[in-house]
Structures are given as structure tokens and as C-alpha cells.
mmCIF file of C-alpha atoms in Angstrom:
data_model
loop_
_atom_site.group_PDB
_atom_site.id
_atom_site.type_symbol
_atom_site.label_atom_id
_atom_site.label_comp_id
_atom_site.label_asym_id
_atom_site.label_seq_id
_atom_site.Cartn_x
_atom_site.Cartn_y
_atom_site.Cartn_z
ATOM 1 C CA MET A 305 -12.178 4.894 -34.952
ATOM 2 C CA ASP A 306 -8.953 5.984 -33.337
ATOM 3 C CA ILE A 307 -8.436 5.074 -29.694
ATOM 4 C CA PHE A 308 -7.802 8.726 -28.838
ATOM 5 C CA ASP A 309 -11.142 9.868 -30.274
ATOM 6 C CA LYS A 310 -12.905 8.437 -27.247
ATOM 7 C CA TYR A 311 -10.401 9.926 -24.837
ATOM 8 C CA LYS A 312 -11.193 13.470 -23.806
ATOM 9 C CA VAL A 313 -8.308 15.910 -23.632
ATOM 10 C CA ASP A 314 -9.861 17.778 -20.690
ATOM 11 C CA ARG A 315 -9.435 14.683 -18.515
ATOM 12 C CA ALA A 316 -5.631 14.788 -18.619
ATOM 13 C CA PRO A 317 -5.061 17.353 -15.813
ATOM 14 C CA ARG A 318 -7.546 15.590 -13.536
ATOM 15 C CA GLU A 319 -5.911 12.231 -14.153
ATOM 16 C CA LEU A 320 -2.435 13.659 -13.601
ATOM 17 C CA LEU A 321 -3.634 15.003 -10.255
ATOM 18 C CA TYR A 322 -5.100 11.586 -9.490
ATOM 19 C CA VAL A 323 -1.754 9.858 -10.159
ATOM 20 C CA LEU A 324 0.200 12.396 -8.115
ATOM 21 C CA GLY A 325 -2.384 12.231 -5.335
ATOM 22 C CA ARG A 326 -2.159 8.450 -5.082
ATOM 23 C CA VAL A 327 1.632 8.581 -4.986
ATOM 24 C CA GLY A 328 1.503 11.203 -2.227
ATOM 25 C CA LEU A 329 -1.092 9.257 -0.284
ATOM 26 C CA PHE A 330 1.010 6.120 -0.530
ATOM 27 C CA ILE A 331 3.965 7.929 1.040
ATOM 28 C CA VAL A 332 1.785 9.440 3.798
ATOM 29 C CA VAL A 333 0.075 6.115 4.540
ATOM 30 C CA ASN A 334 3.511 4.454 4.632
ATOM 31 C CA VAL A 335 4.635 6.892 7.348
ATOM 32 C CA PHE A 336 1.394 6.261 9.239
ATOM 33 C CA ALA A 337 1.889 2.484 8.929
ATOM 34 C CA ILE A 338 5.385 2.771 10.392
ATOM 35 C CA PHE A 339 4.098 4.389 13.576
ATOM 36 C CA ALA A 340 0.936 2.280 13.712
ATOM 37 C CA GLY A 341 2.960 -0.919 13.470
ATOM 38 C CA ILE A 342 5.365 0.140 16.195
ATOM 39 C CA PHE A 343 2.725 1.447 18.597
ATOM 40 C CA SER A 344 0.254 -1.378 18.054
ATOM 41 C CA CYS A 345 2.874 -4.060 18.743
ATOM 42 C CA ALA A 346 4.174 -2.187 21.790
ATOM 43 C CA GLY A 347 0.625 -1.671 23.050
ATOM 44 C CA VAL A 348 -0.376 -5.295 22.619
ATOM 45 C CA SER A 349 2.777 -6.552 24.334
ATOM 46 C CA THR A 350 2.146 -4.179 27.252
ATOM 47 C CA VAL A 351 -1.466 -5.315 27.574
ATOM 48 C CA ILE A 352 -0.405 -8.966 27.489
ATOM 49 C CA ALA A 353 2.222 -8.307 30.151
ATOM 50 C CA VAL A 354 -0.363 -6.617 32.391
ATOM 51 C CA ILE A 355 -3.069 -9.248 31.874
ATOM 52 C CA PHE A 356 -0.811 -12.246 32.431
ATOM 53 C CA ASP A 357 1.271 -10.677 35.208
ATOM 54 C CA ASN A 358 2.147 -13.513 37.610
ATOM 55 C CA LYS A 359 -0.713 -15.651 36.265
ATOM 56 C CA ASN A 360 0.740 -17.373 33.247
ATOM 57 C CA LYS A 361 4.363 -16.418 32.753
ATOM 58 C CA PHE A 362 4.823 -18.875 29.887
ATOM 59 C CA VAL A 363 2.337 -17.003 27.665
ATOM 60 C CA SER A 364 3.706 -13.562 28.443
ATOM 61 C CA LEU A 365 7.346 -14.592 28.137
ATOM 62 C CA GLU A 366 6.740 -16.222 24.746
ATOM 63 C CA LEU A 367 4.554 -13.492 23.203
ATOM 64 C CA ILE A 368 6.302 -10.322 24.325
ATOM 65 C CA PRO A 369 9.594 -10.935 22.441
ATOM 66 C CA PHE A 370 7.605 -12.012 19.369
ATOM 67 C CA LEU A 371 5.539 -8.813 19.420
ATOM 68 C CA GLY A 372 8.589 -6.666 20.053
ATOM 69 C CA SER A 373 10.619 -8.015 17.155
ATOM 70 C CA SER A 374 11.302 -5.826 14.153
ATOM 71 C CA THR A 375 9.883 -8.475 11.820
ATOM 72 C CA THR A 376 6.511 -8.462 13.584
ATOM 73 C CA THR A 377 6.421 -4.664 13.688
ATOM 74 C CA SER A 378 7.273 -4.558 9.996
ATOM 75 C CA MET A 379 4.612 -7.116 9.105
ATOM 76 C CA VAL A 380 1.934 -5.231 11.046
ATOM 77 C CA GLY A 381 2.971 -2.021 9.270
ATOM 78 C CA PHE A 382 2.791 -3.791 5.903
ATOM 79 C CA ILE A 383 -0.710 -5.115 6.675
ATOM 80 C CA ILE A 384 -1.888 -1.648 7.726
ATOM 81 C CA LEU A 385 -0.339 -0.020 4.633
ATOM 82 C CA THR A 386 -1.809 -2.630 2.307
ATOM 83 C CA GLY A 387 -5.232 -2.502 3.940
ATOM 84 C CA ILE A 388 -5.532 1.275 3.680
ATOM 85 C CA MET A 389 -4.344 1.351 0.067
ATOM 86 C CA LEU A 390 -6.686 -1.475 -0.952
ATOM 87 C CA ARG A 391 -9.635 0.300 0.628
ATOM 88 C CA LEU A 392 -8.662 3.501 -1.171
ATOM 89 C CA PHE A 393 -8.451 1.813 -4.582
ATOM 90 C CA TRP A 394 -11.692 -0.093 -3.926
ATOM 91 C CA ASP A 395 -13.445 3.239 -3.379
ATOM 92 C CA ASP A 396 -11.722 4.713 -6.440
ATOM 93 C CA GLY A 397 -12.970 1.876 -8.638
ATOM 94 C CA LYS A 398 -16.523 2.319 -7.439
ATOM 95 C CA ARG A 399 -16.471 6.111 -7.717
ATOM 96 C CA HIS A 400 -14.774 6.151 -11.127
ATOM 97 C CA THR A 401 -17.296 3.657 -12.473
ATOM 98 C CA ALA A 402 -20.214 5.674 -11.140
ATOM 99 C CA TYR A 403 -18.981 8.873 -12.795
ATOM 100 C CA GLY A 404 -17.841 7.273 -16.048
ATOM 101 C CA ARG A 405 -14.134 7.835 -15.392
ATOM 102 C CA PHE A 406 -13.104 4.195 -14.949
ATOM 103 C CA SER A 407 -9.686 3.845 -16.556
ATOM 104 C CA ILE A 408 -7.346 0.904 -16.099
ATOM 105 C CA PRO A 409 -4.410 2.672 -17.870
ATOM 106 C CA VAL A 410 -4.569 5.642 -15.485
ATOM 107 C CA VAL A 411 -4.629 3.396 -12.437
ATOM 108 C CA LEU A 412 -1.844 1.287 -13.905
ATOM 109 C CA ILE A 413 0.253 4.433 -14.231
ATOM 110 C CA ALA A 414 -0.664 5.439 -10.659
ATOM 111 C CA VAL A 415 0.353 2.126 -9.114
ATOM 112 C CA PHE A 416 3.511 1.989 -11.232
ATOM 113 C CA PHE A 417 4.586 5.411 -9.982
ATOM 114 C CA MET A 418 3.599 4.479 -6.424
ATOM 115 C CA ALA A 419 5.902 1.478 -6.537
ATOM 116 C CA ALA A 420 8.649 3.387 -8.351
ATOM 117 C CA VAL A 421 8.661 6.408 -6.057
ATOM 118 C CA TYR A 422 8.727 4.064 -3.084
ATOM 119 C CA SER A 423 11.446 1.670 -4.209
ATOM 120 C CA VAL A 424 13.735 3.527 -6.640
ATOM 121 C CA PRO A 425 15.400 5.814 -4.026
ATOM 122 C CA LEU A 426 16.605 2.706 -2.226
ATOM 123 C CA LEU A 427 18.629 1.681 -5.287
ATOM 124 C CA PHE A 428 20.770 4.812 -4.847
ATOM 125 C CA PHE A 429 21.081 4.320 -1.102
ATOM 126 C CA ASP A 430 24.590 4.323 0.345
ATOM 127 C CA ASN A 431 25.261 2.703 3.711
ATOM 128 C CA THR A 432 28.201 4.951 4.558
ATOM 129 C CA LYS A 433 26.405 7.576 6.688
ATOM 130 C CA ASP A 434 24.878 6.102 9.818
ATOM 131 C CA SER A 435 22.207 8.759 10.535
ATOM 132 C CA LEU A 436 20.948 8.838 6.966
ATOM 133 C CA SER A 437 21.049 5.049 6.836
ATOM 134 C CA ALA A 438 18.865 4.774 9.942
ATOM 135 C CA ALA A 439 16.363 7.304 8.589
ATOM 136 C CA ILE A 440 16.041 5.548 5.245
ATOM 137 C CA ARG A 441 15.833 2.131 6.876
ATOM 138 C CA SER A 442 13.038 3.340 9.150
ATOM 139 C CA PHE A 443 11.116 4.716 6.148
ATOM 140 C CA TYR A 444 11.097 1.237 4.625
ATOM 141 C CA THR A 445 10.023 -0.494 7.857
ATOM 142 C CA PRO A 446 6.734 -1.896 6.433
ATOM 143 C CA SER A 447 8.700 -3.682 3.708
ATOM 144 C CA LEU A 448 11.438 -5.218 5.797
ATOM 145 C CA TRP A 449 9.467 -8.230 6.998
ATOM 146 C CA LEU A 450 10.916 -10.137 4.030
ATOM 147 C CA ARG A 451 14.461 -9.115 4.867
ATOM 148 C CA GLU A 452 15.317 -12.343 6.698
ATOM 149 C CA VAL A 453 14.286 -14.378 3.661
ATOM 150 C CA PHE A 454 16.729 -12.479 1.464
ATOM 151 C CA LYS A 455 19.596 -12.630 3.972
ATOM 152 C CA GLY A 456 19.647 -8.986 4.985
ATOM 153 C CA ASN A 457 19.306 -7.537 1.502
ATOM 154 C CA MET A 458 17.136 -4.425 1.647
ATOM 155 C CA GLU A 459 16.394 -3.703 -2.021
ATOM 156 C CA ILE A 460 14.621 -6.942 -2.965
ATOM 157 C CA PRO A 461 12.092 -6.942 -0.072
ATOM 158 C CA VAL A 462 11.193 -3.310 -0.738
ATOM 159 C CA VAL A 463 10.633 -3.927 -4.453
ATOM 160 C CA ILE A 464 8.617 -7.106 -3.758
ATOM 161 C CA SER A 465 6.464 -5.382 -1.130
ATOM 162 C CA ALA A 466 5.804 -2.402 -3.395
ATOM 163 C CA GLY A 467 4.971 -4.784 -6.256
ATOM 164 C CA ILE A 468 2.553 -6.787 -4.103
ATOM 165 C CA ILE A 469 0.741 -3.641 -3.019
ATOM 166 C CA ALA A 470 0.635 -2.283 -6.590
ATOM 167 C CA ILE A 471 -0.782 -5.512 -8.047
ATOM 168 C CA LEU A 472 -3.369 -5.842 -5.279
ATOM 169 C CA CYS A 473 -4.435 -2.218 -5.754
ATOM 170 C CA MET A 474 -4.975 -2.835 -9.478
ATOM 171 C CA VAL A 475 -6.979 -5.986 -8.767
ATOM 172 C CA PHE A 476 -9.154 -4.260 -6.172
ATOM 173 C CA TYR A 477 -9.781 -1.308 -8.503
ATOM 174 C CA LYS A 478 -10.899 -3.639 -11.311
ATOM 175 C CA LEU A 479 -13.033 -5.833 -9.026
ATOM 176 C CA SER A 480 -14.714 -2.804 -7.511
ATOM 177 C CA GLY A 481 -15.550 -1.360 -10.923
ATOM 178 C CA ASP A 482 -16.896 -4.696 -12.182
ATOM 179 C CA ARG A 483 -18.989 -5.161 -9.050
ATOM 180 C CA TYR A 484 -20.454 -1.668 -9.382
ATOM 181 C CA ILE A 485 -21.319 -2.316 -13.040
ATOM 182 C CA LYS A 486 -23.131 -5.527 -12.071
ATOM 183 C CA LYS A 487 -25.193 -3.609 -9.514
ATOM 184 C CA HIS A 488 -25.926 -0.808 -11.984
ATOM 185 C CA PRO A 489 -26.017 -2.312 -15.512
ATOM 186 C CA ASP A 490 -27.458 0.923 -16.958
ATOM 187 C CA LEU A 491 -23.973 2.448 -16.637
ATOM 188 C CA LEU A 492 -22.632 0.174 -19.388
ATOM 189 C CA GLU A 493 -23.760 2.660 -22.041
ATOM 190 C CA ASN A 494 -21.251 5.230 -20.662
ATOM 191 C CA PHE A 495 -18.307 2.947 -21.478
#
């Protein structure tokens, strides 16, 4: 039996839309994570400053610069981005298993293109124009928390962050599908 005999040709457009949809959602969630990271850190530092006003200056003076740093903002954005994408792929694994569309190769392609679309434009990035440089740097804010480790290099942290998210999304998709199969063993005949 050929491997393509089991694969239905009518699934290709739906799976192409799935891959493109996940890439688009990754970009949208990245933009959301940028603003969520900035506003959540600013909000928490403001609340801490108000709560500890004149009561415990040591706590407020130590925490406010930490929360206002670009590394903390970037890390919060990365956590938000990763959390939303993991939840999305967890739901995809469960839904795809329930409807008999569970496919590791399709999700592998989706996460590969997510990581590629996110990190490849940075490889062609030129630091000569200041306004464009600031815009591109702000787009990659959730990935720059590793920048200090790599001595200011921007490409390596972005590729590592995208790779971490892609691998975790694959793992969550697989775990979700396996968990759903264990709950509903009668679905094994569809695979």
C-alpha cells in the first residue's frame, strides 16, 4: 500500500489554509504579545509604586527598574506569545484527533513556516536606516530577552525563540492528540 493511498487529495486545500492560518496567527499574536508585555510591566510597576508609596521604598525602588527593563518586557511578551500558541496547538491536536484529521506532517510544516516567516526577514535586515531599524527591532521584542546572552546579536535570539516555540507547539499538538485518543479509544479505527 502506497503512503499516498491513505491521504485524501481533497484535504490539501484545507491543510494549506491551516498552515497559512497558523503563520498569520503567529504574527498577530506576536504583535499582541509586544503590547501586552509592555503594558503589563508598566501596569505592575505603577501598581507597586502606588502600593508601596512611602511605606517600603526599598521594595519599590528595587522592583520598578526591574519591571521597566527591556529584558523583562521582552520575557513577559515571550511568555504571553508562547502561552497563546501552545493553547492554540493544544486545541488543534484535540480537534484534529476528534475529526480524524490528526496529521503530524501538516503541523510540522505549519510550525516550520511559523518559525521561518518570523526569523528569516531578520537575516536580510540592514541596520543603516534608523526608523526601519527601530520598527523591526520592536517587532522582535518578545525574542530579545536572550540578546544579552549573545552579546547584542539579534539574529540568534530570534531564531532560538522561534525554534523553542515551534518545538513546544509540536509537542503540545502530539500530547493533546494522544490524550484525546486515550479518552476516546474508539477513535483509533479512524487512523
